[in-house]
Tab-separated table of C-alpha atoms and ligand atoms in Angstrom:
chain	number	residue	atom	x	y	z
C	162	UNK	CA	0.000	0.000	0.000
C	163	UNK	CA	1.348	3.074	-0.778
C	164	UNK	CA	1.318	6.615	1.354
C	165	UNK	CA	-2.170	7.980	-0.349
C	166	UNK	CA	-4.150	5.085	0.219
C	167	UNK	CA	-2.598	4.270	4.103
C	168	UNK	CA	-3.880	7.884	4.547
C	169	UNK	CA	-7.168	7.081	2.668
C	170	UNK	CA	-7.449	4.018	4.877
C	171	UNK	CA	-6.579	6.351	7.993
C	172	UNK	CA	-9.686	9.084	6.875
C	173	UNK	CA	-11.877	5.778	6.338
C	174	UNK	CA	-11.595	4.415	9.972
C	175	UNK	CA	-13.854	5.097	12.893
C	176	UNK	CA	-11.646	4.227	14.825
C	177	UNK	CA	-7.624	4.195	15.284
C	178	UNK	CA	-5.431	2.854	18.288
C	179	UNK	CA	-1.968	4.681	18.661
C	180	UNK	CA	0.336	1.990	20.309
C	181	UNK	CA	3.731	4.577	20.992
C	182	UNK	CA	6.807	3.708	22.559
C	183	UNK	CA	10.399	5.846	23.516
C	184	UNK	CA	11.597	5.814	19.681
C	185	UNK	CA	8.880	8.745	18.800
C	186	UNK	CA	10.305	11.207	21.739
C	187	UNK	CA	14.165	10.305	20.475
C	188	UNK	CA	13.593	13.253	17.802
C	189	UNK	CA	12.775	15.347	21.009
C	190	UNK	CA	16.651	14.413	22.548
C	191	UNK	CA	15.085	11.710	24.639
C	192	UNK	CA	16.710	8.521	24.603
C	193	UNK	CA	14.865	5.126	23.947
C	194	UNK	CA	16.148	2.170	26.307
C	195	UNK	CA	17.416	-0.257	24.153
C	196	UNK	CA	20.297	-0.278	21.292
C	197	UNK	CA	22.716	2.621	20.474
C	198	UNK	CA	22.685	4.900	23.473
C	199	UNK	CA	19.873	3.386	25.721
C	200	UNK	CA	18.889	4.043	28.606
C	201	UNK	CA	19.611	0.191	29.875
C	202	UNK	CA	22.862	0.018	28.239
C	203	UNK	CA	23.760	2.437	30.596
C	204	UNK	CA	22.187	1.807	33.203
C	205	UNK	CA	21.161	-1.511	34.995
C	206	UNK	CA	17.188	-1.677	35.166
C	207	UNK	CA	17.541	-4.121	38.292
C	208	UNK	CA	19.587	-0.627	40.451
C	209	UNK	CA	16.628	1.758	39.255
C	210	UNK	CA	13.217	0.697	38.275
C	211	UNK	CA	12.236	-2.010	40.538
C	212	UNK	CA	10.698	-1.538	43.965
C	213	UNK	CA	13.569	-3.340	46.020
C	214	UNK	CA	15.842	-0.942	44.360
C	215	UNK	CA	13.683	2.281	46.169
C	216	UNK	CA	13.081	0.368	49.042
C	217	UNK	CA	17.319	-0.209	48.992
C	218	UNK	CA	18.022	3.552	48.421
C	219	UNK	CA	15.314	5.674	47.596
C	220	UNK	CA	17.434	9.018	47.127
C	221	UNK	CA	19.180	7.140	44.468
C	222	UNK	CA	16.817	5.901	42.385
C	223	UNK	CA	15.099	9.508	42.536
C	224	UNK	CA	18.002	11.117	41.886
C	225	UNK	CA	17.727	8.811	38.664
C	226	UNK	CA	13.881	9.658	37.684
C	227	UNK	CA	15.315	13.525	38.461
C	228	UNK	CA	17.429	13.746	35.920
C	229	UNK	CA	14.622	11.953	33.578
C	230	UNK	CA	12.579	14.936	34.653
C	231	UNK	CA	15.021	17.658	34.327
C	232	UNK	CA	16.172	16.763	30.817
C	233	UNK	CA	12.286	15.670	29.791
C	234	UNK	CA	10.833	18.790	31.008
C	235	UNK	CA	13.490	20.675	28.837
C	236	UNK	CA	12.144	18.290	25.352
C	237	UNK	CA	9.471	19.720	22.953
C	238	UNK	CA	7.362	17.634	21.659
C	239	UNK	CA	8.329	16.819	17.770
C	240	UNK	CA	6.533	16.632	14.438
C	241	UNK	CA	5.891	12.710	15.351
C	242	UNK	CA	3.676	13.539	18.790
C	243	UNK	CA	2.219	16.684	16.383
C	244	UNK	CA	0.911	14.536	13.965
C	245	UNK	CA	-1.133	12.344	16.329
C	246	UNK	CA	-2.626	15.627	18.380
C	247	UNK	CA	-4.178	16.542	14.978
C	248	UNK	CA	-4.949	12.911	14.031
C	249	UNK	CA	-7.210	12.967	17.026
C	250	UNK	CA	-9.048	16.300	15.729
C	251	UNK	CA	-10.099	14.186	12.784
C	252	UNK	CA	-13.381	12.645	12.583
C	253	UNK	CA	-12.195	9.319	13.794
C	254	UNK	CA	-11.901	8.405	17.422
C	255	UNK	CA	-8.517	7.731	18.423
C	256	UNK	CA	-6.487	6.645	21.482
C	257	UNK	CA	-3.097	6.811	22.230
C	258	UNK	CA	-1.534	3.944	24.027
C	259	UNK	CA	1.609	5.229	25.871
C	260	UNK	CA	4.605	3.166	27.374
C	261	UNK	CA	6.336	6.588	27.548
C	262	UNK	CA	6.209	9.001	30.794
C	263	UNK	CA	7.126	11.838	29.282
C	264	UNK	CA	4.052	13.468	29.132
C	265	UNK	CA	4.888	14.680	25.478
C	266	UNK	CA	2.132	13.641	23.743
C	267	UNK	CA	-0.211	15.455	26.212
C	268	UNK	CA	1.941	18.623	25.685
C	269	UNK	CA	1.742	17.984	21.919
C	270	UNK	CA	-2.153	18.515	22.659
C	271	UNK	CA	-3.812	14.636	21.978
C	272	UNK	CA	-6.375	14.811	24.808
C	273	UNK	CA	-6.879	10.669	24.655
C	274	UNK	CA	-3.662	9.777	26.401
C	275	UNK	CA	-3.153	6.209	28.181
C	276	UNK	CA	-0.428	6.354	30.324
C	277	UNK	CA	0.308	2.672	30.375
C	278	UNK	CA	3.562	2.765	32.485
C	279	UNK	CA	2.562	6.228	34.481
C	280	UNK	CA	4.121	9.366	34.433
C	281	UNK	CA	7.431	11.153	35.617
C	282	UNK	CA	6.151	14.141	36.806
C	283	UNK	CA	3.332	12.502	39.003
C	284	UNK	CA	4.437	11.059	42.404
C	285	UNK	CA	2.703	8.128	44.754
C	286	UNK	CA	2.977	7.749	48.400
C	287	UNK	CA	4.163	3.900	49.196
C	288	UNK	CA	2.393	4.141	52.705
C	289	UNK	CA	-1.233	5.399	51.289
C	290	UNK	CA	-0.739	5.426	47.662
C	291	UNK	CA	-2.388	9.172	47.390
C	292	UNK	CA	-0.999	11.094	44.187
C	293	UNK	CA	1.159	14.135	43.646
C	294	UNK	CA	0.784	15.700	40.561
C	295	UNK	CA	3.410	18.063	39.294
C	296	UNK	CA	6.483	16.719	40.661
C	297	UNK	CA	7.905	19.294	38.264
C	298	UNK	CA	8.009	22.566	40.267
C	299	UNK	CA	10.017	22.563	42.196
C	300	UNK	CA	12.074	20.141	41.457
C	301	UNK	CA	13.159	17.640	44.462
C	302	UNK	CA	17.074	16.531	44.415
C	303	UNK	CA	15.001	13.572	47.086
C	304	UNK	CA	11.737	11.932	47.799
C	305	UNK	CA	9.267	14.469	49.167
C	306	UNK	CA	6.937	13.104	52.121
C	307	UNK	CA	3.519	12.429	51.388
C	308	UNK	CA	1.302	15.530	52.265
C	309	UNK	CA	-1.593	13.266	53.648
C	310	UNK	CA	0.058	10.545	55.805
C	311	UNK	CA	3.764	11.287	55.556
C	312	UNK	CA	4.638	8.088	53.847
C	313	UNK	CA	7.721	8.496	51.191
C	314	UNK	CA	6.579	9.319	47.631
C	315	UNK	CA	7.803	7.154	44.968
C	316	UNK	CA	7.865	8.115	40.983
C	317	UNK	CA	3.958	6.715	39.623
C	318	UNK	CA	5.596	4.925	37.319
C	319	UNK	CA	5.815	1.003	36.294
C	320	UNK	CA	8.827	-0.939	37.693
C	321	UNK	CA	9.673	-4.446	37.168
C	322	UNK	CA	7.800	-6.869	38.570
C	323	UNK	CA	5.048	-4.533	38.876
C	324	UNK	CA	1.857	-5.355	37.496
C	325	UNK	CA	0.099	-3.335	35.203
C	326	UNK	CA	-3.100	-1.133	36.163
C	327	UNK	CA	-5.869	-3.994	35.561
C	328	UNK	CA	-8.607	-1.745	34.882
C	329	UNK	CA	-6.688	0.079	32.521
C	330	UNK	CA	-5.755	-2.583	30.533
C	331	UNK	CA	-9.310	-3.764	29.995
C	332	UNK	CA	-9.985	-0.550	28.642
C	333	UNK	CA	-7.352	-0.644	26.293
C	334	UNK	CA	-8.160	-4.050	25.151
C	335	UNK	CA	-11.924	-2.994	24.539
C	336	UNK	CA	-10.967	-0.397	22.558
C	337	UNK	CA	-8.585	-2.208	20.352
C	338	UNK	CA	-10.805	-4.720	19.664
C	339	UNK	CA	-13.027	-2.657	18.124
C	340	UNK	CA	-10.174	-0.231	16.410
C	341	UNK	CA	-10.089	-0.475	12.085
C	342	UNK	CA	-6.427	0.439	12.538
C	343	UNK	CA	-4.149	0.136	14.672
C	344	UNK	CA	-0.697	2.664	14.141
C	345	UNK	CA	2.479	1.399	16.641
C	346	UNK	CA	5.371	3.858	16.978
C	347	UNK	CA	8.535	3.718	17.422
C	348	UNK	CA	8.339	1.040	20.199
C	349	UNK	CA	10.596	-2.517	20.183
C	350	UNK	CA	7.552	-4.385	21.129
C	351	UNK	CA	10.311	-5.554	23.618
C	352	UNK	CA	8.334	-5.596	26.816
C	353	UNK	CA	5.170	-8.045	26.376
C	354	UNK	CA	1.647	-6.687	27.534
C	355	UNK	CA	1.851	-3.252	25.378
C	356	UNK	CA	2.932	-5.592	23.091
C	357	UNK	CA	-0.193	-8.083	23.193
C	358	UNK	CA	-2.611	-4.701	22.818
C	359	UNK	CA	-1.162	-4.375	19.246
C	360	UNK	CA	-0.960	-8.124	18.604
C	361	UNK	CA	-4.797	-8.130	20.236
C	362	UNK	CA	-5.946	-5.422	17.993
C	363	UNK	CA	-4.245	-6.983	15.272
C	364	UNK	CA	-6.366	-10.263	16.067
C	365	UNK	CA	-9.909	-8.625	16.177
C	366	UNK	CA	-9.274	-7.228	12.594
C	367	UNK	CA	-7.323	-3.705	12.853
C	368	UNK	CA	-5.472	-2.988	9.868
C	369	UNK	CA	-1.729	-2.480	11.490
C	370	UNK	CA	0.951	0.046	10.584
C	371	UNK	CA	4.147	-0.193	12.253
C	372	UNK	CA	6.372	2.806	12.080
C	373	UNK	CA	9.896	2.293	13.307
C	374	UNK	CA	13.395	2.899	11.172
C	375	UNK	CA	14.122	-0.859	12.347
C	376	UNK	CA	12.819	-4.213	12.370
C	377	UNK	CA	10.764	-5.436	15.670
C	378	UNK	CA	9.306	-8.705	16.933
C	379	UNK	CA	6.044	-7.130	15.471
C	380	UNK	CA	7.530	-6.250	11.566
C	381	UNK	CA	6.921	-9.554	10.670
C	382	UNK	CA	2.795	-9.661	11.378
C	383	UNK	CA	1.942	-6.193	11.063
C	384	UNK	CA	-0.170	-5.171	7.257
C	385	UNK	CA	2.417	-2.347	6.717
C	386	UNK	CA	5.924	-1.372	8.035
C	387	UNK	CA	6.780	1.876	7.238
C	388	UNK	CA	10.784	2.432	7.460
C	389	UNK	CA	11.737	5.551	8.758
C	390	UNK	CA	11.489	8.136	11.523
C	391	UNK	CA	8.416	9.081	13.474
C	392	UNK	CA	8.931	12.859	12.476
C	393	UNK	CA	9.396	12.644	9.218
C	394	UNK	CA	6.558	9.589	8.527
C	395	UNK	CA	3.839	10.860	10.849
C	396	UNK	CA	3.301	14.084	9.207
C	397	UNK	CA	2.948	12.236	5.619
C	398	UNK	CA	0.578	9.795	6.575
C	399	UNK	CA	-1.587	12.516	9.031
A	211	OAD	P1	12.850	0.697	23.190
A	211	OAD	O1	14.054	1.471	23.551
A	211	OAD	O2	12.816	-0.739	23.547
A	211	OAD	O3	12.591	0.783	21.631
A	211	OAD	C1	12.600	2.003	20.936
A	211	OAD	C2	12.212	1.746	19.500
A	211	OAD	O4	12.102	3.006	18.851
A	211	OAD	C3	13.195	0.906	18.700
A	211	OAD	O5	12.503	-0.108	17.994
A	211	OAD	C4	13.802	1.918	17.717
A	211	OAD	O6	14.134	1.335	16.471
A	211	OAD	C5	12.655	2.900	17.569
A	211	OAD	N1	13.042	4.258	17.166
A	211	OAD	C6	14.188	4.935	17.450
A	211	OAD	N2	14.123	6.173	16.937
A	211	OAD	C7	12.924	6.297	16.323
A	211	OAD	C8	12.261	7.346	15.634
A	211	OAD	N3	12.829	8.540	15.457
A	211	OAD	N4	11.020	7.120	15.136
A	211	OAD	C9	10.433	5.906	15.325
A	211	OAD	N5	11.008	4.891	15.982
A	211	OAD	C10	12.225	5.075	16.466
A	211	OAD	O7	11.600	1.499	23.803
A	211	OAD	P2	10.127	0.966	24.128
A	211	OAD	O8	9.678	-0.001	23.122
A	211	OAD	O9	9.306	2.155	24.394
A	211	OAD	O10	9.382	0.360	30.415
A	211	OAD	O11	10.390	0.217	25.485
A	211	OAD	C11	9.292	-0.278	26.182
A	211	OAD	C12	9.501	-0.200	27.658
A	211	OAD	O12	10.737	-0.821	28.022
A	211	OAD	C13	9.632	1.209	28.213
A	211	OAD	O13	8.388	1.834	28.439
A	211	OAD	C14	10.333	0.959	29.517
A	211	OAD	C15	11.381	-0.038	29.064
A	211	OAD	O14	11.828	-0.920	30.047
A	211	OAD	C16	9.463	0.601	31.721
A	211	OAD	O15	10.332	1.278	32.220
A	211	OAD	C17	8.364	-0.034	32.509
């Protein structure tokens, strides 16, 4: 298929799922995790995003999520995260699925944001589990204490080990079952469950479009790959 009738196809659909992972906020200076210059080549994963690691040294593994902030707060969101805000002022109802916490998509302006591994900028209090929004003024060199019970806030995000929101996920998989088209971003498809939503949607009929300047575990079953980078791709096909 070529570019006019994907974007045909996208004007056709009622409704589109927008599966997004850390390749579409690299144009924005933010690295991705894996391969050249990734976050977990760098770092080890087991030190920083699991709970034992907070519960080892919290001021450590904040320290870590405050430089996240610091240099994420700093990004602008690209032409990639552009082109989805004004995908979602089309007629068709569409949702992004985010495994970023960057909150760049939001700041792009798409309204229908699923934060499926949480946020940065929003805090959670391990004692009561009450949320701080904001985390980004000021910003905190260690954990604040929980306004409400003074428990120690952690980053709301998704460690290892950590299960994912179950409610949430129903919702996504409801709404990908019933999506005509289902786009997936610059995301390896490396970590599993995001990676089921696409394969789900992909199941219940959703004409997929992978957009990625590499090969994933996904390339092989999705209806189109497009090679290239989210910036530059995005805009053609929105
Ligand atoms: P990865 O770092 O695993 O993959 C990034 C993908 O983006 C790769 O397939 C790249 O080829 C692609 N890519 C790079 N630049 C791109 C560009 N300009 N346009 C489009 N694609 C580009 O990141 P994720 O798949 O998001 O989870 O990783 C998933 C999860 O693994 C993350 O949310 C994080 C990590 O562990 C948690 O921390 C819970």
């Amino acid at each position: 298929m070529n570019m006019e009738d994907l974007k045909t196809k996208l004007a056709a659909s009622e409704r589109i799922a927008v599966l997004t992972g850390a390749g579409i906020s690299s144009e924005s200076g933010i690295p991705t995790f894996r391969g050249e210059g990734g976050l977990w080549e760098t770092f080890r994963a087991e030190d920083l995003a699991t709970p034992e690691a907070f519960a080892r040294d919290p001021a450590f593994v904040w320290r870590w999520y405050e430089m996240r902030r610091e240099y994420c707060q700093k990004a602008q969101p690209n032409a990639g995260h552009c082109a989805l805000a004004r995908l979602e002022s089309s007629a068709s109802e569409v949702r992004i699925f985010t495994q970023n916490v960057d909150g760049l998509h939001q700041r792009a302006g798409s309204a229908a944001v699923v934060e499926l591994h949480g946020n940065l900028f929003t805090g959670r209090c391990t004692v009561c589990g009450r949320i701080k929004k904001g985390l980004d003024s000021p910003l905190a060199q260690i954990p604040p204490w929980c306004p409400g019970c003074g428990g120690l806030l952690r980053p709301d995000v998704l460690w290892f080990g950590e299960h994912y929101d179950a409610a949430i996920l129903e919702e996504a998989l409801q709404f990908l079952r019933r999506s005509n088209v289902v786009l997936i971003v610059g995301t390896s498809a490396a970590v599993s469950v995001p990676a089921q939503l696409a394969q789900e949607a992909m199941q219940y009929g959703a004409f997929s479009i992978e957009v990625n300047p590499q090969e994933t575990m996904l390339s092989a079953w999705v209806d189109c790959h497009l090679s290239g980078n989210a910036g530059e791709v995005l805009p053609k096909l929105v």
